[in-house]
Structures are given as C-alpha cells and as structure tokens.
Tab-separated table of C-alpha atoms and ligand atoms in Angstrom:
chain	number	residue	atom	x	y	z
O	13	MET	CA	142.522	33.073	-103.215
O	14	PRO	CA	144.082	29.599	-103.900
O	15	GLU	CA	141.779	27.160	-106.005
O	16	ILE	CA	139.750	24.929	-103.873
O	17	ARG	CA	140.988	21.141	-104.108
O	18	ILE	CA	138.935	18.395	-102.354
O	19	LEU	CA	141.288	16.879	-99.469
O	20	ASP	CA	142.726	13.415	-99.997
O	21	ASP	CA	141.319	10.746	-98.025
O	22	HIS	CA	144.811	10.556	-96.049
O	23	ILE	CA	144.264	14.220	-95.023
O	24	ALA	CA	140.376	13.711	-94.700
O	25	ASN	CA	141.191	10.663	-91.715
O	26	GLN	CA	143.393	12.642	-90.282
O	27	ILE	CA	141.095	15.504	-89.763
O	28	ALA	CA	138.188	13.294	-88.900
O	29	ALA	CA	140.325	11.428	-86.267
O	30	GLY	CA	140.774	14.946	-84.442
O	31	GLU	CA	137.223	14.796	-83.961
O	32	VAL	CA	137.091	10.740	-83.450
O	33	VAL	CA	140.213	10.448	-81.885
O	34	GLU	CA	140.323	12.513	-78.675
O	35	ARG	CA	142.725	10.196	-76.491
O	36	PRO	CA	143.049	6.387	-75.830
O	37	SER	CA	139.699	6.413	-73.952
O	38	SER	CA	138.294	7.182	-77.663
O	39	VAL	CA	140.403	4.161	-79.413
O	40	VAL	CA	139.174	1.766	-76.594
O	41	LYS	CA	135.275	2.661	-77.033
O	42	GLU	CA	135.624	3.108	-80.444
O	43	LEU	CA	137.128	-0.844	-80.891
O	44	VAL	CA	134.462	-2.263	-78.332
O	45	GLU	CA	131.853	-0.855	-79.971
O	46	ASN	CA	132.633	-2.273	-83.149
O	47	ALA	CA	133.575	-5.822	-80.928
O	48	ILE	CA	129.951	-5.179	-79.430
O	49	ASP	CA	128.205	-5.219	-83.222
O	50	ALA	CA	129.966	-8.285	-84.237
O	51	GLY	CA	127.519	-9.896	-81.857
O	52	SER	CA	130.500	-10.685	-79.807
O	53	THR	CA	129.819	-12.262	-76.283
O	54	MET	CA	133.432	-12.018	-75.188
O	55	ILE	CA	135.386	-9.123	-75.206
O	56	ASP	CA	138.964	-8.881	-73.610
O	57	ILE	CA	140.969	-5.225	-73.348
O	58	THR	CA	144.099	-4.803	-72.261
O	59	VAL	CA	145.999	-1.341	-72.178
O	60	GLU	CA	149.750	-0.207	-71.526
O	61	ASP	CA	150.678	2.603	-69.972
O	62	GLY	CA	147.455	4.282	-69.661
O	63	GLY	CA	146.845	3.254	-73.575
O	64	LEU	CA	149.438	5.724	-75.292
O	65	GLN	CA	151.852	2.854	-75.805
O	66	PHE	CA	149.482	-0.103	-76.762
O	67	ILE	CA	145.762	-1.078	-76.848
O	68	ARG	CA	144.502	-4.376	-78.055
O	69	VAL	CA	140.775	-5.453	-78.016
O	70	SER	CA	140.318	-8.911	-79.130
O	71	ASP	CA	136.450	-10.118	-79.615
O	72	ASN	CA	134.951	-13.166	-80.538
O	73	GLY	CA	132.279	-11.816	-83.139
O	74	SER	CA	131.611	-12.258	-86.560
O	75	GLY	CA	135.099	-11.280	-87.814
O	76	ILE	CA	135.527	-9.217	-91.518
O	77	ALA	CA	136.078	-11.578	-94.374
O	78	ALA	CA	139.460	-11.139	-96.240
O	79	SER	CA	137.986	-9.287	-98.887
O	80	GLU	CA	136.316	-6.328	-97.100
O	81	LEU	CA	138.979	-6.192	-94.290
O	82	LYS	CA	140.842	-3.393	-96.471
O	83	LYS	CA	137.560	-1.708	-97.099
O	84	ALA	CA	136.894	-1.668	-93.361
O	85	PHE	CA	139.821	1.049	-92.782
O	86	MET	CA	138.584	3.033	-95.706
O	87	ARG	CA	136.670	6.528	-95.075
O	88	HIS	CA	133.139	6.209	-94.599
O	89	ALA	CA	133.115	2.498	-94.767
O	90	THR	CA	130.740	0.708	-93.099
O	91	SER	CA	128.305	-2.608	-93.028
O	92	LYS	CA	125.728	-1.060	-90.519
O	93	ILE	CA	123.467	1.252	-92.533
O	94	SER	CA	123.068	1.622	-96.406
O	95	SER	CA	120.365	4.479	-96.761
O	96	GLY	CA	119.237	7.808	-95.336
O	97	GLN	CA	116.473	5.833	-94.279
O	98	ASP	CA	118.367	3.842	-92.098
O	99	LEU	CA	119.547	6.793	-89.746
O	100	PHE	CA	116.210	6.141	-88.137
O	101	ARG	CA	116.009	3.155	-87.165
O	102	ILE	CA	119.635	2.539	-86.075
O	103	ARG	CA	120.077	-0.312	-83.179
O	104	THR	CA	124.171	-0.570	-83.563
O	105	LEU	CA	126.481	1.504	-82.078
O	106	GLY	CA	127.916	2.730	-84.789
O	107	PHE	CA	127.070	3.296	-88.545
O	108	ARG	CA	129.546	6.517	-89.430
O	109	GLY	CA	132.051	4.188	-90.754
O	110	GLU	CA	134.949	6.772	-89.711
O	111	ALA	CA	136.747	4.770	-86.407
O	112	LEU	CA	139.009	2.506	-87.989
O	113	PRO	CA	139.823	5.099	-90.933
O	114	SER	CA	140.516	7.713	-88.327
O	115	ILE	CA	142.325	5.602	-85.145
O	116	ALA	CA	145.149	3.969	-88.435
O	117	ALA	CA	145.278	7.493	-89.540
O	118	VAL	CA	147.212	8.405	-86.787
O	119	ALA	CA	148.858	5.373	-85.200
O	120	LYS	CA	150.314	2.066	-85.891
O	121	VAL	CA	147.212	-0.903	-86.391
O	122	GLU	CA	147.297	-4.242	-86.675
O	123	CYS	CA	144.737	-6.749	-86.999
O	124	VAL	CA	143.998	-10.471	-87.136
O	125	THR	CA	140.291	-11.623	-88.023
O	126	ALA	CA	138.555	-14.634	-89.146
O	127	THR	CA	135.003	-14.915	-89.668
O	128	ASP	CA	134.623	-19.009	-89.215
O	129	ASP	CA	136.423	-21.720	-86.980
O	130	SER	CA	138.462	-22.996	-90.131
O	131	GLY	CA	141.724	-21.446	-88.022
O	132	LEU	CA	142.257	-19.353	-90.994
O	133	GLY	CA	142.032	-15.542	-91.252
O	134	GLN	CA	143.574	-12.462	-92.092
O	135	ARG	CA	145.783	-9.711	-90.732
O	136	ILE	CA	146.226	-6.542	-92.351
O	137	VAL	CA	149.024	-3.680	-90.928
O	138	ILE	CA	148.666	-0.180	-91.376
O	139	GLU	CA	150.921	2.578	-90.154
O	140	GLY	CA	149.720	6.391	-90.476
O	141	GLY	CA	147.202	5.057	-92.969
O	142	GLU	CA	149.473	2.914	-95.431
O	143	VAL	CA	148.577	-0.401	-95.062
O	144	LYS	CA	152.389	-2.445	-94.757
O	145	GLU	CA	150.704	-5.876	-94.989
O	146	PHE	CA	148.239	-8.090	-95.930
O	147	ALA	CA	148.566	-11.859	-95.816
O	148	GLU	CA	146.513	-15.290	-94.737
O	149	THR	CA	147.140	-15.956	-91.117
O	150	ALA	CA	145.898	-18.587	-88.443
O	151	ALA	CA	143.447	-17.039	-86.241
O	152	PRO	CA	140.538	-18.201	-84.331
O	153	LYS	CA	137.071	-16.688	-85.383
O	154	GLY	CA	136.690	-12.927	-84.391
O	155	THR	CA	138.688	-10.045	-84.421
O	156	ASP	CA	142.197	-8.739	-82.434
O	157	ILE	CA	143.018	-5.684	-83.165
O	158	ARG	CA	146.463	-3.961	-81.628
O	159	VAL	CA	146.802	-0.099	-81.760
O	160	LYS	CA	150.406	1.097	-80.856
O	161	GLU	CA	152.020	4.184	-80.624
O	162	LEU	CA	148.963	6.100	-80.632
O	163	PHE	CA	149.752	10.304	-82.099
O	164	TYR	CA	152.925	9.036	-83.198
O	165	ASN	CA	152.636	11.305	-86.447
O	166	THR	CA	150.571	14.148	-84.618
O	167	PRO	CA	152.939	15.590	-81.921
O	168	ALA	CA	150.518	18.404	-81.517
O	169	ARG	CA	147.946	16.077	-79.967
O	170	LEU	CA	150.310	13.929	-78.138
O	171	LYS	CA	151.696	16.926	-76.220
O	172	TYR	CA	148.200	17.381	-74.669
O	173	MET	CA	147.917	13.697	-73.677
O	174	LYS	CA	148.157	13.394	-69.916
O	175	THR	CA	149.569	11.214	-66.984
O	176	VAL	CA	149.480	7.647	-67.904
O	177	GLN	CA	146.638	7.523	-64.513
O	178	THR	CA	144.900	10.350	-66.293
O	179	GLU	CA	144.625	8.312	-69.692
O	180	LEU	CA	143.661	5.081	-67.695
O	181	GLY	CA	140.803	6.956	-65.761
O	182	HIS	CA	139.442	7.508	-68.980
O	183	VAL	CA	139.738	3.909	-70.408
O	184	SER	CA	138.353	2.255	-67.961
O	185	ASP	CA	135.692	4.716	-67.045
O	186	TYR	CA	134.299	3.912	-70.981
O	187	VAL	CA	134.994	0.230	-70.469
O	188	TYR	CA	132.467	0.318	-67.077
O	189	ARG	CA	130.154	2.080	-68.949
O	190	LEU	CA	130.042	-0.261	-71.794
O	191	ALA	CA	129.858	-3.364	-69.530
O	192	LEU	CA	126.970	-1.688	-67.637
O	193	SER	CA	125.874	-1.153	-70.754
O	194	LYS	CA	125.526	-4.837	-72.102
O	195	PRO	CA	125.620	-7.040	-68.903
O	196	ASP	CA	125.017	-9.869	-71.099
O	197	ILE	CA	128.821	-9.638	-72.554
O	198	SER	CA	131.710	-10.779	-70.639
O	199	PHE	CA	134.571	-8.547	-70.321
O	200	THR	CA	138.131	-8.288	-69.258
O	201	LEU	CA	140.048	-4.795	-68.602
O	202	LYS	CA	143.805	-5.457	-68.052
O	203	HIS	CA	146.179	-2.815	-67.342
O	204	ASN	CA	150.093	-3.264	-67.048
O	205	GLY	CA	148.929	-7.046	-66.483
O	206	SER	CA	146.675	-6.145	-63.764
O	207	VAL	CA	143.433	-6.976	-64.260
O	208	LEU	CA	140.690	-4.130	-63.316
O	209	LEU	CA	137.436	-5.320	-64.167
O	210	GLN	CA	136.075	-9.198	-65.285
O	211	THR	CA	132.345	-9.496	-65.545
O	212	LEU	CA	130.994	-12.853	-66.257
O	213	GLY	CA	128.174	-11.692	-68.995
O	214	ASN	CA	125.594	-13.595	-68.253
O	215	GLY	CA	123.058	-10.657	-67.905
O	216	ASP	CA	123.077	-9.774	-64.389
O	217	LEU	CA	123.465	-6.112	-64.300
O	218	LEU	CA	123.892	-5.781	-60.337
O	219	GLN	CA	126.890	-8.352	-60.834
O	220	VAL	CA	128.520	-5.346	-63.019
O	221	VAL	CA	127.562	-2.702	-60.318
O	222	ALA	CA	129.246	-4.983	-57.980
O	223	GLY	CA	132.352	-5.291	-60.307
O	224	ILE	CA	132.608	-1.402	-60.686
O	225	TYR	CA	131.640	-0.053	-57.156
O	226	GLY	CA	132.193	-3.116	-55.380
O	227	THR	CA	129.398	-5.437	-53.431
O	228	ALA	CA	128.996	-3.064	-50.224
O	229	HIS	CA	127.247	-0.279	-52.720
O	230	ALA	CA	125.647	-2.953	-54.877
O	231	ARG	CA	123.849	-4.399	-51.656
O	232	LYS	CA	122.660	-0.740	-51.519
O	233	MET	CA	120.819	-0.260	-54.944
O	234	ILE	CA	117.583	-1.044	-55.390
O	235	PRO	CA	116.036	-2.231	-59.047
O	236	VAL	CA	113.902	0.747	-61.167
O	237	SER	CA	111.530	-0.271	-63.817
O	238	GLY	CA	108.846	1.592	-65.414
O	239	GLU	CA	106.907	1.511	-68.837
O	240	ASP	CA	104.273	3.311	-70.777
O	241	PRO	CA	103.512	2.766	-74.636
O	242	ASP	CA	106.869	4.551	-75.957
O	243	PHE	CA	109.312	3.549	-72.887
O	244	ARG	CA	110.548	0.992	-70.969
O	245	ILE	CA	113.073	1.997	-68.336
O	246	TRP	CA	115.141	-0.953	-66.324
O	247	GLY	CA	118.017	-0.734	-64.022
O	248	TYR	CA	119.409	0.013	-60.312
O	249	VAL	CA	119.211	3.178	-58.401
O	250	GLY	CA	121.492	3.445	-55.104
O	251	LYS	CA	119.835	4.475	-51.863
O	252	PRO	CA	120.130	8.132	-50.458
O	253	GLU	CA	122.271	7.052	-48.053
O	254	VAL	CA	125.154	6.275	-50.868
O	255	THR	CA	125.984	9.309	-52.117
O	256	ARG	CA	129.081	10.750	-54.666
O	257	SER	CA	130.405	14.515	-54.358
O	258	ASN	CA	129.985	14.326	-58.624
O	259	ARG	CA	127.594	12.812	-60.869
O	260	TYR	CA	130.142	10.819	-62.762
O	261	ALA	CA	128.278	7.364	-61.039
O	262	ILE	CA	125.185	8.077	-62.906
O	263	THR	CA	125.114	5.818	-66.120
O	264	THR	CA	122.203	6.398	-68.489
O	265	ILE	CA	121.821	3.798	-71.569
O	266	VAL	CA	119.561	3.990	-74.432
O	267	ASN	CA	119.042	1.578	-76.461
O	268	GLY	CA	122.340	-0.442	-75.281
O	269	ARG	CA	124.442	2.848	-75.848
O	270	TYR	CA	125.881	5.082	-72.891
O	271	ILE	CA	124.895	8.435	-73.342
O	272	ARG	CA	125.145	11.881	-71.444
O	273	HIS	CA	121.979	13.883	-71.461
O	274	TYR	CA	121.490	16.683	-69.104
O	275	GLY	CA	118.038	16.494	-68.979
O	276	LEU	CA	118.192	12.757	-68.543
O	277	VAL	CA	120.469	13.591	-65.217
O	278	GLN	CA	117.917	16.644	-63.887
O	279	ALA	CA	115.064	14.241	-64.082
O	280	ILE	CA	117.418	11.271	-61.893
O	281	LEU	CA	117.989	14.313	-59.124
O	282	LYS	CA	114.333	15.213	-59.252
O	283	ALA	CA	113.432	11.867	-58.349
O	284	TYR	CA	115.310	11.982	-55.033
O	285	HIS	CA	114.048	15.202	-54.381
O	286	THR	CA	114.837	16.140	-50.611
O	287	LEU	CA	116.287	12.761	-49.835
O	288	LEU	CA	119.685	13.613	-50.830
O	289	PRO	CA	122.196	15.945	-49.116
O	290	ILE	CA	122.618	19.616	-50.790
O	291	ASN	CA	125.492	18.635	-53.586
O	292	ARG	CA	125.698	15.084	-53.302
O	293	TYR	CA	125.064	12.698	-56.239
O	294	PRO	CA	123.688	9.328	-56.009
O	295	LEU	CA	124.630	6.308	-58.220
O	296	ALA	CA	122.705	4.942	-61.192
O	297	VAL	CA	122.127	2.990	-63.784
O	298	LEU	CA	119.464	3.137	-66.049
O	299	HIS	CA	118.226	1.422	-68.917
O	300	LEU	CA	116.028	2.919	-71.505
O	301	GLU	CA	114.435	1.502	-74.439
O	302	MET	CA	112.670	2.864	-77.456
O	303	ASP	CA	111.978	2.782	-80.634
O	304	PRO	CA	114.835	4.178	-82.335
O	305	ILE	CA	112.405	6.378	-84.966
O	306	LEU	CA	112.267	8.364	-81.346
O	307	LEU	CA	115.675	9.478	-81.066
O	308	ASP	CA	118.423	11.321	-83.189
O	309	VAL	CA	121.968	9.570	-82.679
O	310	ASN	CA	123.505	11.678	-85.051
O	311	VAL	CA	124.345	15.022	-83.140
O	312	HIS	CA	127.741	14.124	-82.382
O	313	PRO	CA	130.899	12.207	-83.781
O	314	ALA	CA	131.416	10.532	-80.745
O	315	LYS	CA	127.492	9.815	-80.324
O	316	LEU	CA	127.817	10.301	-76.737
O	317	GLU	CA	124.814	12.689	-76.922
O	318	ILE	CA	121.431	11.838	-78.427
O	319	ARG	CA	118.198	13.774	-78.626
O	320	PHE	CA	114.660	12.308	-77.898
O	321	SER	CA	111.457	13.485	-79.672
O	322	LYS	CA	109.121	12.806	-77.114
O	323	GLU	CA	112.034	14.058	-74.052
O	324	THR	CA	109.278	15.538	-71.377
O	325	GLU	CA	106.929	12.135	-71.520
O	326	LEU	CA	110.311	10.155	-71.128
O	327	LEU	CA	111.684	12.564	-68.142
O	328	ALA	CA	108.406	12.449	-66.203
O	329	LEU	CA	108.618	8.338	-66.447
O	330	VAL	CA	111.789	8.348	-65.523
O	331	GLU	CA	111.353	10.414	-62.340
O	332	GLN	CA	108.426	8.866	-61.478
O	333	SER	CA	109.615	5.684	-61.866
O	334	ILE	CA	112.562	6.266	-59.337
O	335	ARG	CA	110.770	8.090	-56.901
O	336	SER	CA	108.603	5.176	-56.672
O	337	ALA	CA	111.149	2.474	-56.243
O	338	LEU	CA	113.007	4.836	-53.315
O	339	LEU	CA	109.593	5.092	-51.743
O	340	ASP	CA	108.784	1.016	-51.907
O	341	GLN	CA	112.129	0.984	-50.109
O	342	ARG	CA	111.366	3.138	-47.226
X	18	ADP	P1	131.078	1.547	-88.300
X	18	ADP	O1	131.580	0.825	-86.977
X	18	ADP	O2	130.955	3.215	-88.279
X	18	ADP	O3	130.307	0.825	-89.170
X	18	ADP	P2	134.289	1.251	-88.295
X	18	ADP	O4	135.020	2.387	-88.907
X	18	ADP	O5	134.192	1.464	-86.749
X	18	ADP	O6	132.843	2.103	-88.928
X	18	ADP	O7	134.143	-0.086	-89.033
X	18	ADP	C1	134.153	-0.484	-90.168
X	18	ADP	C2	133.034	-1.302	-90.452
X	18	ADP	O8	134.394	-2.387	-90.144
X	18	ADP	C3	131.990	-1.903	-89.656
X	18	ADP	O9	130.849	-1.457	-90.364
X	18	ADP	C4	132.208	-3.195	-89.676
X	18	ADP	O10	131.782	-3.861	-90.629
X	18	ADP	C5	133.824	-3.577	-89.695
X	18	ADP	N1	134.072	-4.204	-88.314
X	18	ADP	C6	134.766	-3.257	-87.743
X	18	ADP	N2	135.395	-3.784	-86.329
X	18	ADP	C7	134.689	-4.874	-86.324
X	18	ADP	C8	134.704	-6.445	-85.408
X	18	ADP	N3	135.562	-6.359	-84.189
X	18	ADP	N4	134.126	-7.780	-85.723
X	18	ADP	C9	133.750	-7.090	-87.139
X	18	ADP	N5	133.710	-6.634	-87.929
X	18	ADP	C10	134.395	-5.251	-87.385
X	19	MG	MG1	132.348	1.927	-85.402
C-alpha cells in the first residue's frame, strides 16, 4: 500500500467542487445565497450562454472586509457559525464555508467588494484556486462576483454540460425559487441581455408568483395559512383547475430556504385529495417557519434536503391548512 497522505487544499477544493458545483445553476445558487445572507435588498444576476461562459451576481449587502477577502476563498472558512452548537440554530443559508473555494477551484473568479459607502473597496482575481490579483479599487457598498469559464480546468465535468437552454433552465429555476423564498428582496435575472425576471422586493409573494407563472395563474392562487405551537405556514396554492403535468411548480420553503422534501409534497397532494385529475399536480408556494432546533439542514452538500424532528405533526398541519383553504373557496 502507498503511504497515506493528507490532500493539499487545492485538491481538496476540487473534490468539494465536484459535490457543490454540479453545473452553472449551482454557482448561481451559492452566490445568490451568499448575497441573501449578507443582508442584501437588491440582487442582480447576469448569465451568458446558460452560465457556462459567464455568471455575475452583484448585491448591495454587507460586503467583505479587505482583510477577510482572501480568507473567504479558503476551505471551511465561514463567518456564519463558530461552534458545533451553532449547527442546531442555523438562520443563514450558508454555513459550510465551501462554496467560494469550490467555485474558485474550477473557474476564473473576480470579486469586487466594499463594506461601506466610502467608494473604496477590494478586488481579488482567482483562477483555478490561485490568487492572481489582489488590490484596492473603487467600489460601491456590496459584493460583485464574476465567474468565467466554469470547468475550464475540469474537462470531464465540462463534457457533462447540456445545451445552453438546459443549463439556463436550471439557472432560472433556482432563481425563481430563491425569489419565491425572499419576496422582500428585489431580484433581477438577465440572460444574454434580456430580462427573465424582475421582482420588486416589496414583500408581496403573490407578485413574485405573477412574475414567474404569469398574472393569469396568480389570479387563481388561494392564500394558505396555518399555525400550531411549533410551526407557522403561509403562502399560496393554486385552485384545482390550474394544474401541471409534473410537480415542479410546487415550491416548499423552510425558514427562508428552498428545499425538496418528498413527504411535504405528498402532504400537499393529499390536501387536494380527489380535487385534482389523475397525474396532474398543483401550483403551490409554501413557506414553513419553525425554530431551527426542529430541523437538521446538515444532511446534503447543497442543503436541498433537510430533516424535520416533528415531521408527522408538520405534515398534518400542512395538509389541513391547505384543505381548509381549498374548501373555503368553494
Ligand atoms: P458560507 O456561505 O458557507 O459561509 P462561502 O464559501 O459561501 O461559505 O462564503 C464564505 C464567506 O464569505 C461567508 O461566510 C461570508 O462571510 C463571505 N461572503 C461570501 N459572499 C458574500 C457576499 N455576497 N457578501 C458578503 N459576504 C460574503
Ligand atoms: Mg455560501
């Protein structure tokens, strides 16, 4: 047997990138989540050629201090948790400290950031994990990250990328879910110069729904709300006459994080019971809020899956809240 070695950071980051950065939409997701965690009220996303050539996310959030900027791109570097205990009270979308180093390991990244309105900020350029430039620069408050030539140094991964249209579909899907999860943030998504989504950031979830699914569908949404001592539910579900052939128009959001959860979808479908034609699925945007102690988000590298500790009670409340909203309508 060859001797056992501890991998250097560069290889470790490339391995982590394999999990965290599956395709352009994963980069968009991670960068936008960082912008949300930074307290931004405006987030602009620009992609070219489905994100394979170019992704830019700029925000008006807290910015990163010049003295912290190199650290932000290091492995397991995060400002969001500091102890194991914190894992059980997570209120931010990120906490693993893996996104920036992973992205920088497999792309050419430029980040310009400033923490105040002095007009002065810091710029860093990293390519394939190597810092190429680091200097003071003029910058507005917030962070502006550009990711170019994703997977330029990992040809095997690049080969897996689908058409521009497919990659763009994944990107817009994520941005839509993020916009639905944060109606109080103004999002803009542009692809090859055209605007695909613009939300106002005024907190009105139904307006975001209208921006994504169209006003005709938005008019056919019913408000849902429910509460018990542990959980609060709010959002909208479509009238049974508005259906889809798949479940992609069901969005479940837990404490502001878009997640996929089989049981939750089943509870939503059960609430419709016989109201839906066979093999048809409703539109739904459901926000669930609870004490973070009641969930485990640390089960999936992209944090898309979570575990609830009072799942039965939660699913019952979801089903019952939607059922009564649907019955009230008739
Ligand atoms: P995580 O989000 O898990 O903490 P990341 O690698 O995504 O890890 O980011 C590392 C750190 O860089 C974050 O903890 C945060 O302090 C900082 N950071 C990243 N993006 C932004 C941003 N858009 N605005 C402000 N700070 C940021
Ligand atoms: Mg992050």
